[in-house]
PDB file of C-alpha atoms in Angstrom:
ATOM      1  CA  PRO A   8      42.909-108.436 -10.610  1.00 84.00           C
ATOM      2  CA  ILE A   9      39.790-108.542 -13.104  1.00 86.00           C
ATOM      3  CA  HIS A  10      37.174-111.424 -12.970  1.00 89.00           C
ATOM      4  CA  LEU A  11      35.054-112.208 -15.973  1.00 88.00           C
ATOM      5  CA  ASP A  12      32.464-114.802 -16.306  1.00 91.00           C
ATOM      6  CA  GLU A  13      31.193-116.229 -19.706  1.00 88.00           C
ATOM      7  CA  LEU A  14      32.469-112.972 -21.836  1.00 86.00           C
ATOM      8  CA  GLY A  15      31.457-113.297 -24.987  1.00 84.00           C
ATOM      9  CA  ARG A  16      28.730-116.338 -24.292  1.00 84.00           C
ATOM     10  CA  THR A  17      26.303-114.165 -26.700  1.00 88.00           C
ATOM     11  CA  MET A  18      28.864-113.053 -29.294  1.00 89.00           C
ATOM     12  CA  ASP A  19      29.455-114.298 -32.378  1.00 91.00           C
ATOM     13  CA  THR A  20      32.890-115.525 -33.575  1.00 87.00           C
ATOM     14  CA  GLU A  21      33.908-111.945 -35.100  1.00 92.00           C
ATOM     15  CA  HIS A  22      33.339-110.053 -31.827  1.00 92.00           C
ATOM     16  CA  LYS A  23      35.038-113.308 -29.646  1.00 87.00           C
ATOM     17  CA  ILE A  24      38.205-112.647 -31.852  1.00 88.00           C
ATOM     18  CA  LYS A  25      37.808-108.749 -31.102  1.00 91.00           C
ATOM     19  CA  ILE A  26      37.379-109.283 -27.242  1.00 88.00           C
ATOM     20  CA  ILE A  27      40.142-111.652 -27.041  1.00 87.00           C
ATOM     21  CA  GLU A  28      42.504-109.139 -28.769  1.00 89.00           C
ATOM     22  CA  PHE A  29      41.283-106.684 -26.273  1.00 88.00           C
ATOM     23  CA  ILE A  30      42.122-108.967 -23.159  1.00 85.00           C
ATOM     24  CA  LYS A  31      45.700-109.437 -25.007  1.00 86.00           C
ATOM     25  CA  GLN A  32      45.882-105.774 -25.056  1.00 87.00           C
ATOM     26  CA  MET A  33      45.037-105.206 -21.160  1.00 84.00           C
ATOM     27  CA  SER A  34      47.577-108.383 -20.080  1.00 82.00           C
ATOM     28  CA  GLN A  35      50.336-106.770 -21.984  1.00 84.00           C
ATOM     29  CA  THR A  36      49.818-103.491 -20.632  1.00 87.00           C
ATOM     30  CA  ASN A  37      49.740-104.657 -16.929  1.00 82.00           C
ATOM     31  CA  MET A  38      46.477-102.721 -17.005  1.00 82.00           C
ATOM     32  CA  PHE A  39      45.440-105.616 -14.466  1.00 81.00           C
ATOM     33  CA  SER A  40      47.753-107.971 -12.487  1.00 78.00           C
ATOM     34  CA  GLN A  41      45.472-110.914 -13.084  1.00 82.00           C
ATOM     35  CA  ILE A  42      42.691-111.833 -15.175  1.00 84.00           C
ATOM     36  CA  PHE A  43      40.495-114.841 -14.028  1.00 86.00           C
ATOM     37  CA  MET A  44      37.990-115.778 -16.756  1.00 84.00           C
ATOM     38  CA  VAL A  45      35.110-118.291 -16.530  1.00 85.00           C
ATOM     39  CA  SER A  46      34.426-119.775 -19.725  1.00 82.00           C
ATOM     40  CA  HIS A  47      33.389-122.665 -21.736  1.00 78.00           C
ATOM     41  CA  ASP A  48      34.859-121.663 -24.722  1.00 77.00           C
ATOM     42  CA  ILE A  49      38.839-122.991 -24.702  1.00 74.00           C
ATOM     43  CA  VAL A  50      38.883-122.665 -28.499  1.00 71.00           C
ATOM     44  CA  HIS A  51      38.966-119.076 -28.319  1.00 69.00           C
ATOM     45  CA  TYR A  52      40.197-118.166 -25.026  1.00 69.00           C
ATOM     46  CA  GLY A  53      42.555-120.910 -24.473  1.00 68.00           C
ATOM     47  CA  ALA A  54      44.446-119.105 -27.180  1.00 70.00           C
ATOM     48  CA  LEU A  55      45.320-116.271 -24.705  1.00 76.00           C
ATOM     49  CA  PRO A  56      49.285-116.142 -23.497  1.00 73.00           C
ATOM     50  CA  ASN A  57      50.058-117.601 -20.397  1.00 76.00           C
ATOM     51  CA  ALA A  58      46.737-119.044 -20.245  1.00 77.00           C
ATOM     52  CA  GLN A  59      46.519-121.617 -17.311  1.00 80.00           C
ATOM     53  CA  ILE A  60      43.349-123.797 -17.706  1.00 80.00           C
ATOM     54  CA  CYS A  61      41.412-125.360 -14.469  1.00 82.00           C
ATOM     55  CA  VAL A  62      38.743-128.212 -15.318  1.00 82.00           C
ATOM     56  CA  ILE A  63      36.592-129.218 -12.389  1.00 81.00           C
ATOM     57  CA  CYS A  64      35.084-132.253 -13.809  1.00 78.00           C
ATOM     58  CA  GLU A  65      36.830-133.772 -16.940  1.00 77.00           C
ATOM     59  CA  SER A  66      33.982-136.146 -17.682  1.00 80.00           C
ATOM     60  CA  ASN A  67      31.903-133.328 -18.847  1.00 75.00           C
ATOM     61  CA  VAL A  68      34.500-131.107 -20.747  1.00 77.00           C
ATOM     62  CA  THR A  69      35.878-131.542 -24.322  1.00 75.00           C
ATOM     63  CA  LEU A  70      39.615-130.466 -24.595  1.00 77.00           C
ATOM     64  CA  PRO A  71      41.796-130.001 -27.594  1.00 74.00           C
ATOM     65  CA  LYS A  72      44.136-132.648 -27.958  1.00 78.00           C
ATOM     66  CA  ASN A  73      47.492-132.583 -25.630  1.00 80.00           C
ATOM     67  CA  CYS A  74      45.813-129.644 -23.764  1.00 78.00           C
ATOM     68  CA  VAL A  75      47.438-129.267 -20.513  1.00 82.00           C
ATOM     69  CA  PHE A  76      45.211-128.387 -17.267  1.00 83.00           C
ATOM     70  CA  ASN A  77      45.166-128.061 -13.889  1.00 84.00           C
ATOM     71  CA  LYS A  78      49.070-127.762 -13.733  1.00 84.00           C
ATOM     72  CA  HIS A  79      48.602-124.828 -11.239  1.00 82.00           C
ATOM     73  CA  VAL A  80      45.805-126.098  -9.162  1.00 82.00           C
ATOM     74  CA  ILE A  81      44.982-128.669  -6.308  1.00 79.00           C
ATOM     75  CA  LEU A  82      41.630-129.817  -6.425  1.00 71.00           C
ATOM     76  CA  LYS A  83      40.661-131.327  -2.709  1.00 74.00           C
TER      77      LYS A  83
END
């Protein structure tokens, strides 16, 4: 697996789009078995194929309408 923490945080929209394409390419070629990404930018990274979103505290997050999250997570 690869772990990415706030990748693209300081990038402009054009570069974020390019990094998303790179991540898609990595996942499609099975370069990594899993990609774990910490990000506050659901607009861009939530569009990744097979993305599963985990939200720790709903009161401090703005999510797109009909966004499904924590489907795969059990928080204790």
